[in-house]
């Protein structure tokens, strides 16, 4: 996900306009795997089982592969992305099997979720917003809800985004907000990312 778009305004990842321009400039963005991340199945297997029909959100869902996979697995899947072109691409690929929402993850009106799956949304954020992102994520989970995700710990020395985060740094950010159940090396990463990702399962107190 190197930034190599000459026509873009300065890097303002908080803005839907910015991301829309990214999709305009690069209809096949570098981060897009064209299929669900193999780490979705891996992290689901690490986590306490979700009930059939559980409501699961994918913030920053892009073209919607992971949200569509969650729907296929029998969950009430929500794909949330504030860039209109992302959701246009998601709908074109997967129709209405998923509830697509154009809300901003930080501020939008959304229901409470049983789980949230993060794949290259957290690492696309400016590092200064990570705490606020985790606050928003915790607040969107019902008590006992799960935060599941896959994260780069190494972006091979490239300037972000994505902004890599060492595992212990993520632990320090998450621990005051959510109970960490598992922090593990990712074993089934896409070949392009092999050996550079880890998985998190964390739970909101209560429930
Ligand atoms: C790097 S892309 C990842 C897309 C997808 N998760 C994937 O792995 O293919 C990050 C996505 O997050 C979206 N995004 C960034 N900040 C957001 C926010 N605050 N609310 C909703 N979507 C956001 C962007 O529009 C972009 O589509």
JSON list of C-alpha atoms and ligand atoms in Angstrom, two decimals:
[
{"chain": "A", "resi": 1, "resn": "UNK", "atom": "CA", "xyz": [0.00, 0.00, 0.00]},
{"chain": "A", "resi": 2, "resn": "UNK", "atom": "CA", "xyz": [2.77, 2.43, -0.89]},
{"chain": "A", "resi": 3, "resn": "UNK", "atom": "CA", "xyz": [1.60, 5.92, -1.68]},
{"chain": "A", "resi": 4, "resn": "UNK", "atom": "CA", "xyz": [2.54, 6.48, -5.27]},
{"chain": "A", "resi": 5, "resn": "UNK", "atom": "CA", "xyz": [-0.24, 8.69, -6.52]},
{"chain": "A", "resi": 6, "resn": "UNK", "atom": "CA", "xyz": [1.12, 11.85, -8.08]},
{"chain": "A", "resi": 7, "resn": "UNK", "atom": "CA", "xyz": [-2.22, 13.61, -8.39]},
{"chain": "A", "resi": 8, "resn": "UNK", "atom": "CA", "xyz": [-3.28, 13.20, -4.78]},
{"chain": "A", "resi": 9, "resn": "UNK", "atom": "CA", "xyz": [-3.64, 15.98, -2.29]},
{"chain": "A", "resi": 10, "resn": "UNK", "atom": "CA", "xyz": [-1.45, 15.71, 0.80]},
{"chain": "A", "resi": 11, "resn": "UNK", "atom": "CA", "xyz": [-1.95, 12.57, 2.83]},
{"chain": "A", "resi": 12, "resn": "UNK", "atom": "CA", "xyz": [-5.19, 13.12, 4.75]},
{"chain": "A", "resi": 13, "resn": "UNK", "atom": "CA", "xyz": [-6.33, 9.62, 5.56]},
{"chain": "A", "resi": 14, "resn": "UNK", "atom": "CA", "xyz": [-9.15, 10.96, 7.74]},
{"chain": "A", "resi": 15, "resn": "UNK", "atom": "CA", "xyz": [-10.98, 12.17, 4.68]},
{"chain": "A", "resi": 16, "resn": "UNK", "atom": "CA", "xyz": [-13.35, 10.18, 2.46]},
{"chain": "A", "resi": 17, "resn": "UNK", "atom": "CA", "xyz": [-12.40, 12.46, -0.43]},
{"chain": "A", "resi": 18, "resn": "UNK", "atom": "CA", "xyz": [-8.83, 11.41, -0.09]},
{"chain": "A", "resi": 19, "resn": "UNK", "atom": "CA", "xyz": [-9.67, 7.72, -0.16]},
{"chain": "A", "resi": 20, "resn": "UNK", "atom": "CA", "xyz": [-12.07, 8.18, -3.03]},
{"chain": "A", "resi": 21, "resn": "UNK", "atom": "CA", "xyz": [-9.27, 9.80, -5.00]},
{"chain": "A", "resi": 22, "resn": "UNK", "atom": "CA", "xyz": [-7.05, 6.83, -4.18]},
{"chain": "A", "resi": 23, "resn": "UNK", "atom": "CA", "xyz": [-9.66, 4.48, -5.66]},
{"chain": "A", "resi": 24, "resn": "UNK", "atom": "CA", "xyz": [-10.03, 6.74, -8.71]},
{"chain": "A", "resi": 25, "resn": "UNK", "atom": "CA", "xyz": [-6.29, 6.80, -9.29]},
{"chain": "A", "resi": 26, "resn": "UNK", "atom": "CA", "xyz": [-5.81, 3.15, -8.66]},
{"chain": "A", "resi": 27, "resn": "UNK", "atom": "CA", "xyz": [-8.84, 0.97, -9.40]},
{"chain": "A", "resi": 28, "resn": "UNK", "atom": "CA", "xyz": [-6.77, -2.07, -8.37]},
{"chain": "A", "resi": 29, "resn": "UNK", "atom": "CA", "xyz": [-5.18, -0.80, -5.17]},
{"chain": "A", "resi": 30, "resn": "UNK", "atom": "CA", "xyz": [-2.07, -2.55, -3.91]},
{"chain": "A", "resi": 31, "resn": "UNK", "atom": "CA", "xyz": [-3.62, -3.60, -0.61]},
{"chain": "A", "resi": 32, "resn": "UNK", "atom": "CA", "xyz": [-6.59, -5.32, -2.24]},
{"chain": "A", "resi": 33, "resn": "UNK", "atom": "CA", "xyz": [-6.16, -9.11, -2.21]},
{"chain": "A", "resi": 34, "resn": "UNK", "atom": "CA", "xyz": [-9.07, -9.67, -4.59]},
{"chain": "A", "resi": 35, "resn": "UNK", "atom": "CA", "xyz": [-10.42, -12.26, -2.13]},
{"chain": "A", "resi": 36, "resn": "UNK", "atom": "CA", "xyz": [-11.03, -12.61, 1.59]},
{"chain": "A", "resi": 37, "resn": "UNK", "atom": "CA", "xyz": [-7.87, -12.47, 3.66]},
{"chain": "A", "resi": 38, "resn": "UNK", "atom": "CA", "xyz": [-6.80, -15.99, 4.66]},
{"chain": "A", "resi": 39, "resn": "UNK", "atom": "CA", "xyz": [-6.27, -14.43, 8.10]},
{"chain": "A", "resi": 40, "resn": "UNK", "atom": "CA", "xyz": [-10.01, -14.00, 8.60]},
{"chain": "A", "resi": 41, "resn": "UNK", "atom": "CA", "xyz": [-10.44, -17.78, 8.94]},
{"chain": "A", "resi": 42, "resn": "UNK", "atom": "CA", "xyz": [-7.28, -18.00, 11.04]},
{"chain": "A", "resi": 43, "resn": "UNK", "atom": "CA", "xyz": [-8.35, -15.36, 13.54]},
{"chain": "A", "resi": 44, "resn": "UNK", "atom": "CA", "xyz": [-11.91, -16.75, 13.74]},
{"chain": "A", "resi": 45, "resn": "UNK", "atom": "CA", "xyz": [-10.40, -20.11, 14.67]},
{"chain": "A", "resi": 46, "resn": "UNK", "atom": "CA", "xyz": [-8.36, -18.47, 17.46]},
{"chain": "A", "resi": 47, "resn": "UNK", "atom": "CA", "xyz": [-11.37, -16.61, 18.90]},
{"chain": "A", "resi": 48, "resn": "UNK", "atom": "CA", "xyz": [-14.21, -17.83, 21.12]},
{"chain": "A", "resi": 49, "resn": "UNK", "atom": "CA", "xyz": [-16.90, -19.01, 18.69]},
{"chain": "A", "resi": 50, "resn": "UNK", "atom": "CA", "xyz": [-19.37, -16.44, 17.45]},
{"chain": "A", "resi": 51, "resn": "UNK", "atom": "CA", "xyz": [-23.03, -17.40, 17.46]},
{"chain": "A", "resi": 52, "resn": "UNK", "atom": "CA", "xyz": [-24.65, -18.00, 14.05]},
{"chain": "A", "resi": 53, "resn": "UNK", "atom": "CA", "xyz": [-26.12, -14.71, 12.89]},
{"chain": "A", "resi": 54, "resn": "UNK", "atom": "CA", "xyz": [-23.82, -12.63, 15.09]},
{"chain": "A", "resi": 55, "resn": "UNK", "atom": "CA", "xyz": [-23.50, -9.06, 13.83]},
{"chain": "A", "resi": 56, "resn": "UNK", "atom": "CA", "xyz": [-19.94, -8.52, 12.61]},
{"chain": "A", "resi": 57, "resn": "UNK", "atom": "CA", "xyz": [-18.48, -5.29, 11.25]},
{"chain": "A", "resi": 58, "resn": "UNK", "atom": "CA", "xyz": [-15.59, -4.77, 8.88]},
{"chain": "A", "resi": 59, "resn": "UNK", "atom": "CA", "xyz": [-14.55, -1.10, 9.22]},
{"chain": "A", "resi": 60, "resn": "UNK", "atom": "CA", "xyz": [-12.75, 0.27, 6.18]},
{"chain": "A", "resi": 61, "resn": "UNK", "atom": "CA", "xyz": [-14.03, -2.71, 4.20]},
{"chain": "A", "resi": 62, "resn": "UNK", "atom": "CA", "xyz": [-12.75, -1.54, 0.80]},
{"chain": "A", "resi": 63, "resn": "UNK", "atom": "CA", "xyz": [-14.11, -3.82, -1.93]},
{"chain": "A", "resi": 64, "resn": "UNK", "atom": "CA", "xyz": [-15.81, -5.95, 0.69]},
{"chain": "A", "resi": 65, "resn": "UNK", "atom": "CA", "xyz": [-14.15, -9.35, 0.36]},
{"chain": "A", "resi": 66, "resn": "UNK", "atom": "CA", "xyz": [-13.94, -10.01, 4.09]},
{"chain": "A", "resi": 67, "resn": "UNK", "atom": "CA", "xyz": [-17.44, -8.73, 4.81]},
{"chain": "A", "resi": 68, "resn": "UNK", "atom": "CA", "xyz": [-18.83, -10.95, 2.03]},
{"chain": "A", "resi": 69, "resn": "UNK", "atom": "CA", "xyz": [-16.98, -13.94, 3.47]},
{"chain": "A", "resi": 70, "resn": "UNK", "atom": "CA", "xyz": [-18.49, -13.22, 6.89]},
{"chain": "A", "resi": 71, "resn": "UNK", "atom": "CA", "xyz": [-21.94, -13.16, 5.29]},
{"chain": "A", "resi": 72, "resn": "UNK", "atom": "CA", "xyz": [-21.19, -16.46, 3.53]},
{"chain": "A", "resi": 73, "resn": "UNK", "atom": "CA", "xyz": [-20.24, -17.94, 6.91]},
{"chain": "A", "resi": 74, "resn": "UNK", "atom": "CA", "xyz": [-23.71, -17.09, 8.24]},
{"chain": "A", "resi": 75, "resn": "UNK", "atom": "CA", "xyz": [-23.07, -13.88, 10.13]},
{"chain": "A", "resi": 76, "resn": "UNK", "atom": "CA", "xyz": [-24.95, -10.60, 9.81]},
{"chain": "A", "resi": 77, "resn": "UNK", "atom": "CA", "xyz": [-22.08, -8.84, 8.06]},
{"chain": "A", "resi": 78, "resn": "UNK", "atom": "CA", "xyz": [-21.64, -5.09, 7.88]},
{"chain": "A", "resi": 79, "resn": "UNK", "atom": "CA", "xyz": [-19.10, -3.56, 5.50]},
{"chain": "A", "resi": 80, "resn": "UNK", "atom": "CA", "xyz": [-18.37, 0.03, 6.48]},
{"chain": "A", "resi": 81, "resn": "UNK", "atom": "CA", "xyz": [-16.37, 2.38, 4.34]},
{"chain": "A", "resi": 82, "resn": "UNK", "atom": "CA", "xyz": [-16.67, 6.13, 3.97]},
{"chain": "A", "resi": 83, "resn": "UNK", "atom": "CA", "xyz": [-15.23, 6.17, 0.42]},
{"chain": "A", "resi": 84, "resn": "UNK", "atom": "CA", "xyz": [-18.14, 5.93, -2.05]},
{"chain": "A", "resi": 85, "resn": "UNK", "atom": "CA", "xyz": [-15.99, 4.19, -4.67]},
{"chain": "A", "resi": 86, "resn": "UNK", "atom": "CA", "xyz": [-15.04, 1.47, -2.20]},
{"chain": "A", "resi": 87, "resn": "UNK", "atom": "CA", "xyz": [-18.69, 0.63, -1.55]},
{"chain": "A", "resi": 88, "resn": "UNK", "atom": "CA", "xyz": [-19.50, 0.88, -5.26]},
{"chain": "A", "resi": 89, "resn": "UNK", "atom": "CA", "xyz": [-16.83, -1.75, -5.87]},
{"chain": "A", "resi": 90, "resn": "UNK", "atom": "CA", "xyz": [-18.10, -3.86, -2.99]},
{"chain": "A", "resi": 91, "resn": "UNK", "atom": "CA", "xyz": [-21.69, -3.79, -4.24]},
{"chain": "A", "resi": 92, "resn": "UNK", "atom": "CA", "xyz": [-20.60, -4.60, -7.79]},
{"chain": "A", "resi": 93, "resn": "UNK", "atom": "CA", "xyz": [-18.76, -7.66, -6.52]},
{"chain": "A", "resi": 94, "resn": "UNK", "atom": "CA", "xyz": [-21.08, -8.94, -3.80]},
{"chain": "A", "resi": 95, "resn": "UNK", "atom": "CA", "xyz": [-24.51, -7.34, -4.18]},
{"chain": "A", "resi": 96, "resn": "UNK", "atom": "CA", "xyz": [-26.59, -6.98, -1.06]},
{"chain": "A", "resi": 97, "resn": "UNK", "atom": "CA", "xyz": [-25.49, -10.05, 0.92]},
{"chain": "A", "resi": 98, "resn": "UNK", "atom": "CA", "xyz": [-23.78, -7.59, 3.24]},
{"chain": "A", "resi": 99, "resn": "UNK", "atom": "CA", "xyz": [-25.17, -4.41, 4.83]},
{"chain": "A", "resi": 100, "resn": "UNK", "atom": "CA", "xyz": [-22.95, -1.77, 3.25]},
{"chain": "A", "resi": 101, "resn": "UNK", "atom": "CA", "xyz": [-22.63, 1.47, 5.15]},
{"chain": "A", "resi": 102, "resn": "UNK", "atom": "CA", "xyz": [-20.92, 4.70, 4.14]},
{"chain": "A", "resi": 103, "resn": "UNK", "atom": "CA", "xyz": [-20.55, 5.89, 7.73]},
{"chain": "A", "resi": 104, "resn": "UNK", "atom": "CA", "xyz": [-17.30, 7.13, 9.24]},
{"chain": "A", "resi": 105, "resn": "UNK", "atom": "CA", "xyz": [-16.11, 4.54, 11.77]},
{"chain": "A", "resi": 106, "resn": "UNK", "atom": "CA", "xyz": [-15.26, 7.27, 14.26]},
{"chain": "A", "resi": 107, "resn": "UNK", "atom": "CA", "xyz": [-18.49, 9.23, 14.17]},
{"chain": "A", "resi": 108, "resn": "UNK", "atom": "CA", "xyz": [-21.16, 7.40, 12.17]},
{"chain": "A", "resi": 109, "resn": "UNK", "atom": "CA", "xyz": [-24.49, 6.06, 13.33]},
{"chain": "A", "resi": 110, "resn": "UNK", "atom": "CA", "xyz": [-24.20, 2.30, 13.50]},
{"chain": "A", "resi": 111, "resn": "UNK", "atom": "CA", "xyz": [-25.70, -0.48, 15.63]},
{"chain": "A", "resi": 112, "resn": "UNK", "atom": "CA", "xyz": [-23.72, -2.33, 18.31]},
{"chain": "A", "resi": 113, "resn": "UNK", "atom": "CA", "xyz": [-21.64, -5.23, 17.03]},
{"chain": "A", "resi": 114, "resn": "UNK", "atom": "CA", "xyz": [-20.89, -8.68, 18.40]},
{"chain": "A", "resi": 115, "resn": "UNK", "atom": "CA", "xyz": [-17.51, -8.56, 16.69]},
{"chain": "A", "resi": 116, "resn": "UNK", "atom": "CA", "xyz": [-15.34, -6.34, 14.54]},
{"chain": "A", "resi": 117, "resn": "UNK", "atom": "CA", "xyz": [-12.77, -7.63, 12.06]},
{"chain": "A", "resi": 118, "resn": "UNK", "atom": "CA", "xyz": [-9.95, -5.28, 11.13]},
{"chain": "A", "resi": 119, "resn": "UNK", "atom": "CA", "xyz": [-7.90, -5.87, 8.03]},
{"chain": "A", "resi": 120, "resn": "UNK", "atom": "CA", "xyz": [-5.66, -3.00, 6.89]},
{"chain": "A", "resi": 121, "resn": "UNK", "atom": "CA", "xyz": [-7.93, -0.31, 8.34]},
{"chain": "A", "resi": 122, "resn": "UNK", "atom": "CA", "xyz": [-6.12, 0.25, 11.65]},
{"chain": "A", "resi": 123, "resn": "UNK", "atom": "CA", "xyz": [-2.73, 0.30, 9.89]},
{"chain": "A", "resi": 124, "resn": "UNK", "atom": "CA", "xyz": [-4.03, 2.79, 7.33]},
{"chain": "A", "resi": 125, "resn": "UNK", "atom": "CA", "xyz": [-4.74, 5.30, 10.12]},
{"chain": "A", "resi": 126, "resn": "UNK", "atom": "CA", "xyz": [-2.28, 7.98, 11.07]},
{"chain": "A", "resi": 127, "resn": "UNK", "atom": "CA", "xyz": [-0.51, 6.58, 14.13]},
{"chain": "A", "resi": 128, "resn": "UNK", "atom": "CA", "xyz": [-1.67, 9.61, 16.17]},
{"chain": "A", "resi": 129, "resn": "UNK", "atom": "CA", "xyz": [-5.28, 8.45, 15.73]},
{"chain": "A", "resi": 130, "resn": "UNK", "atom": "CA", "xyz": [-4.78, 4.90, 16.92]},
{"chain": "A", "resi": 131, "resn": "UNK", "atom": "CA", "xyz": [-6.04, 5.52, 20.45]},
{"chain": "A", "resi": 132, "resn": "UNK", "atom": "CA", "xyz": [-9.16, 7.26, 19.16]},
{"chain": "A", "resi": 133, "resn": "UNK", "atom": "CA", "xyz": [-9.70, 4.44, 16.66]},
{"chain": "A", "resi": 134, "resn": "UNK", "atom": "CA", "xyz": [-9.57, 1.87, 19.44]},
{"chain": "A", "resi": 135, "resn": "UNK", "atom": "CA", "xyz": [-11.91, 3.96, 21.61]},
{"chain": "A", "resi": 136, "resn": "UNK", "atom": "CA", "xyz": [-14.41, 4.09, 18.74]},
{"chain": "A", "resi": 137, "resn": "UNK", "atom": "CA", "xyz": [-14.04, 0.36, 18.15]},
{"chain": "A", "resi": 138, "resn": "UNK", "atom": "CA", "xyz": [-14.56, -0.49, 21.85]},
{"chain": "A", "resi": 139, "resn": "UNK", "atom": "CA", "xyz": [-17.61, 1.78, 21.97]},
{"chain": "A", "resi": 140, "resn": "UNK", "atom": "CA", "xyz": [-19.14, 0.04, 18.95]},
{"chain": "A", "resi": 141, "resn": "UNK", "atom": "CA", "xyz": [-18.85, -3.42, 20.49]},
{"chain": "A", "resi": 142, "resn": "UNK", "atom": "CA", "xyz": [-21.59, -4.75, 22.73]},
{"chain": "A", "resi": 143, "resn": "UNK", "atom": "CA", "xyz": [-20.35, -5.85, 26.18]},
{"chain": "A", "resi": 144, "resn": "UNK", "atom": "CA", "xyz": [-18.46, -9.10, 25.67]},
{"chain": "A", "resi": 145, "resn": "UNK", "atom": "CA", "xyz": [-17.98, -8.32, 21.96]},
{"chain": "A", "resi": 146, "resn": "UNK", "atom": "CA", "xyz": [-14.77, -9.31, 20.17]},
{"chain": "A", "resi": 147, "resn": "UNK", "atom": "CA", "xyz": [-12.20, -7.28, 18.28]},
{"chain": "A", "resi": 148, "resn": "UNK", "atom": "CA", "xyz": [-10.42, -9.46, 15.76]},
{"chain": "A", "resi": 149, "resn": "UNK", "atom": "CA", "xyz": [-7.68, -8.30, 13.46]},
{"chain": "A", "resi": 150, "resn": "UNK", "atom": "CA", "xyz": [-4.55, -8.81, 11.43]},
{"chain": "A", "resi": 151, "resn": "UNK", "atom": "CA", "xyz": [-1.73, -6.25, 11.62]},
{"chain": "A", "resi": 152, "resn": "UNK", "atom": "CA", "xyz": [1.58, -5.57, 9.92]},
{"chain": "A", "resi": 153, "resn": "UNK", "atom": "CA", "xyz": [4.55, -5.51, 12.26]},
{"chain": "A", "resi": 154, "resn": "UNK", "atom": "CA", "xyz": [6.91, -4.87, 9.37]},
{"chain": "A", "resi": 155, "resn": "UNK", "atom": "CA", "xyz": [6.35, -2.81, 6.25]},
{"chain": "A", "resi": 156, "resn": "UNK", "atom": "CA", "xyz": [9.84, -3.53, 4.98]},
{"chain": "A", "resi": 157, "resn": "UNK", "atom": "CA", "xyz": [11.21, -0.11, 5.78]},
{"chain": "A", "resi": 158, "resn": "UNK", "atom": "CA", "xyz": [8.74, 1.68, 3.52]},
{"chain": "A", "resi": 159, "resn": "UNK", "atom": "CA", "xyz": [7.13, 4.90, 4.58]},
{"chain": "A", "resi": 160, "resn": "UNK", "atom": "CA", "xyz": [3.47, 4.31, 5.53]},
{"chain": "A", "resi": 161, "resn": "UNK", "atom": "CA", "xyz": [0.69, 3.79, 4.96]},
{"chain": "A", "resi": 162, "resn": "UNK", "atom": "CA", "xyz": [0.39, 1.09, 5.98]},
{"chain": "A", "resi": 163, "resn": "UNK", "atom": "CA", "xyz": [1.97, 2.08, 9.28]},
{"chain": "A", "resi": 164, "resn": "UNK", "atom": "CA", "xyz": [3.47, -1.00, 10.84]},
{"chain": "A", "resi": 165, "resn": "UNK", "atom": "CA", "xyz": [2.97, -1.57, 14.54]},
{"chain": "A", "resi": 166, "resn": "UNK", "atom": "CA", "xyz": [5.11, -3.84, 16.68]},
{"chain": "A", "resi": 167, "resn": "UNK", "atom": "CA", "xyz": [3.11, -6.37, 18.62]},
{"chain": "A", "resi": 168, "resn": "UNK", "atom": "CA", "xyz": [4.03, -4.98, 22.04]},
{"chain": "A", "resi": 169, "resn": "UNK", "atom": "CA", "xyz": [3.03, -1.48, 20.98]},
{"chain": "A", "resi": 170, "resn": "UNK", "atom": "CA", "xyz": [-0.38, -2.76, 19.97]},
{"chain": "A", "resi": 171, "resn": "UNK", "atom": "CA", "xyz": [-0.68, -4.63, 23.27]},
{"chain": "A", "resi": 172, "resn": "UNK", "atom": "CA", "xyz": [0.02, -1.41, 25.19]},
{"chain": "A", "resi": 173, "resn": "UNK", "atom": "CA", "xyz": [-2.67, 0.45, 23.22]},
{"chain": "A", "resi": 174, "resn": "UNK", "atom": "CA", "xyz": [-5.30, -2.27, 23.47]},
{"chain": "A", "resi": 175, "resn": "UNK", "atom": "CA", "xyz": [-4.84, -3.43, 27.07]},
{"chain": "A", "resi": 176, "resn": "UNK", "atom": "CA", "xyz": [-6.42, -0.35, 28.73]},
{"chain": "A", "resi": 177, "resn": "UNK", "atom": "CA", "xyz": [-9.48, -0.69, 26.48]},
{"chain": "A", "resi": 178, "resn": "UNK", "atom": "CA", "xyz": [-10.09, -4.38, 25.81]},
{"chain": "A", "resi": 179, "resn": "UNK", "atom": "CA", "xyz": [-9.06, -7.70, 27.37]},
{"chain": "A", "resi": 180, "resn": "UNK", "atom": "CA", "xyz": [-6.50, -9.35, 25.13]},
{"chain": "A", "resi": 181, "resn": "UNK", "atom": "CA", "xyz": [-7.29, -13.05, 24.66]},
{"chain": "A", "resi": 182, "resn": "UNK", "atom": "CA", "xyz": [-4.69, -13.82, 22.01]},
{"chain": "A", "resi": 183, "resn": "UNK", "atom": "CA", "xyz": [-1.76, -12.19, 20.23]},
{"chain": "A", "resi": 184, "resn": "UNK", "atom": "CA", "xyz": [-0.19, -14.61, 17.77]},
{"chain": "A", "resi": 185, "resn": "UNK", "atom": "CA", "xyz": [1.98, -14.75, 14.67]},
{"chain": "A", "resi": 186, "resn": "UNK", "atom": "CA", "xyz": [-0.12, -15.00, 11.54]},
{"chain": "A", "resi": 187, "resn": "UNK", "atom": "CA", "xyz": [0.64, -18.30, 9.84]},
{"chain": "A", "resi": 188, "resn": "UNK", "atom": "CA", "xyz": [-1.53, -18.09, 6.75]},
{"chain": "A", "resi": 189, "resn": "UNK", "atom": "CA", "xyz": [-0.77, -14.63, 5.41]},
{"chain": "A", "resi": 190, "resn": "UNK", "atom": "CA", "xyz": [-1.07, -13.91, 1.74]},
{"chain": "A", "resi": 191, "resn": "UNK", "atom": "CA", "xyz": [2.35, -14.73, 0.16]},
{"chain": "A", "resi": 192, "resn": "UNK", "atom": "CA", "xyz": [3.01, -10.99, -0.34]},
{"chain": "A", "resi": 193, "resn": "UNK", "atom": "CA", "xyz": [2.77, -10.47, 3.44]},
{"chain": "A", "resi": 194, "resn": "UNK", "atom": "CA", "xyz": [4.13, -13.71, 4.80]},
{"chain": "A", "resi": 195, "resn": "UNK", "atom": "CA", "xyz": [6.06, -13.39, 8.07]},
{"chain": "A", "resi": 196, "resn": "UNK", "atom": "CA", "xyz": [5.10, -9.75, 8.54]},
{"chain": "A", "resi": 197, "resn": "UNK", "atom": "CA", "xyz": [1.72, -9.96, 10.26]},
{"chain": "A", "resi": 198, "resn": "UNK", "atom": "CA", "xyz": [0.22, -10.94, 13.57]},
{"chain": "A", "resi": 199, "resn": "UNK", "atom": "CA", "xyz": [-3.29, -11.59, 14.83]},
{"chain": "A", "resi": 200, "resn": "UNK", "atom": "CA", "xyz": [-5.25, -10.15, 17.74]},
{"chain": "A", "resi": 201, "resn": "UNK", "atom": "CA", "xyz": [-8.31, -11.38, 19.58]},
{"chain": "A", "resi": 202, "resn": "UNK", "atom": "CA", "xyz": [-9.56, -9.02, 22.29]},
{"chain": "A", "resi": 203, "resn": "UNK", "atom": "CA", "xyz": [-12.84, -8.79, 24.19]},
{"chain": "A", "resi": 204, "resn": "UNK", "atom": "CA", "xyz": [-14.80, -5.89, 25.58]},
{"chain": "A", "resi": 205, "resn": "UNK", "atom": "CA", "xyz": [-15.55, -6.29, 29.29]},
{"chain": "A", "resi": 206, "resn": "UNK", "atom": "CA", "xyz": [-19.03, -7.30, 30.40]},
{"chain": "A", "resi": 207, "resn": "UNK", "atom": "CA", "xyz": [-21.61, -9.37, 28.59]},
{"chain": "B", "resi": 1, "resn": "LIG", "atom": "C1", "xyz": [-6.20, 0.29, 3.01]},
{"chain": "B", "resi": 1, "resn": "LIG", "atom": "S1", "xyz": [-7.88, 0.27, 2.67]},
{"chain": "B", "resi": 1, "resn": "LIG", "atom": "C2", "xyz": [-8.31, -1.40, 3.20]},
{"chain": "B", "resi": 1, "resn": "LIG", "atom": "C3", "xyz": [-9.52, -1.99, 2.52]},
{"chain": "B", "resi": 1, "resn": "LIG", "atom": "C4", "xyz": [-9.89, -3.39, 2.95]},
{"chain": "B", "resi": 1, "resn": "LIG", "atom": "N1", "xyz": [-9.99, -3.55, 4.39]},
{"chain": "B", "resi": 1, "resn": "LIG", "atom": "C5", "xyz": [-8.93, -4.41, 2.38]},
{"chain": "B", "resi": 1, "resn": "LIG", "atom": "O1", "xyz": [-8.17, -5.00, 3.15]},
{"chain": "B", "resi": 1, "resn": "LIG", "atom": "O2", "xyz": [-8.95, -4.60, 1.16]},
{"chain": "B", "resi": 1, "resn": "LIG", "atom": "C6", "xyz": [-8.54, 1.26, 4.01]},
{"chain": "B", "resi": 1, "resn": "LIG", "atom": "C7", "xyz": [-10.00, 1.59, 3.82]},
{"chain": "B", "resi": 1, "resn": "LIG", "atom": "O3", "xyz": [-10.47, 2.21, 5.00]},
{"chain": "B", "resi": 1, "resn": "LIG", "atom": "C8", "xyz": [-11.39, 3.21, 4.64]},
{"chain": "B", "resi": 1, "resn": "LIG", "atom": "N2", "xyz": [-11.44, 4.14, 5.79]},
{"chain": "B", "resi": 1, "resn": "LIG", "atom": "C9", "xyz": [-10.40, 4.86, 6.30]},
{"chain": "B", "resi": 1, "resn": "LIG", "atom": "N3", "xyz": [-10.81, 5.57, 7.36]},
{"chain": "B", "resi": 1, "resn": "LIG", "atom": "C10", "xyz": [-12.14, 5.31, 7.53]},
{"chain": "B", "resi": 1, "resn": "LIG", "atom": "C11", "xyz": [-13.12, 5.76, 8.45]},
{"chain": "B", "resi": 1, "resn": "LIG", "atom": "N4", "xyz": [-12.81, 6.63, 9.41]},
{"chain": "B", "resi": 1, "resn": "LIG", "atom": "N5", "xyz": [-14.38, 5.29, 8.34]},
{"chain": "B", "resi": 1, "resn": "LIG", "atom": "C12", "xyz": [-14.71, 4.40, 7.35]},
{"chain": "B", "resi": 1, "resn": "LIG", "atom": "N6", "xyz": [-13.82, 3.96, 6.44]},
{"chain": "B", "resi": 1, "resn": "LIG", "atom": "C13", "xyz": [-12.54, 4.39, 6.53]},
{"chain": "B", "resi": 1, "resn": "LIG", "atom": "C14", "xyz": [-10.85, 3.80, 3.35]},
{"chain": "B", "resi": 1, "resn": "LIG", "atom": "O4", "xyz": [-11.82, 4.45, 2.58]},
{"chain": "B", "resi": 1, "resn": "LIG", "atom": "C15", "xyz": [-10.28, 2.55, 2.67]},
{"chain": "B", "resi": 1, "resn": "LIG", "atom": "O5", "xyz": [-11.23, 1.97, 1.80]}
]
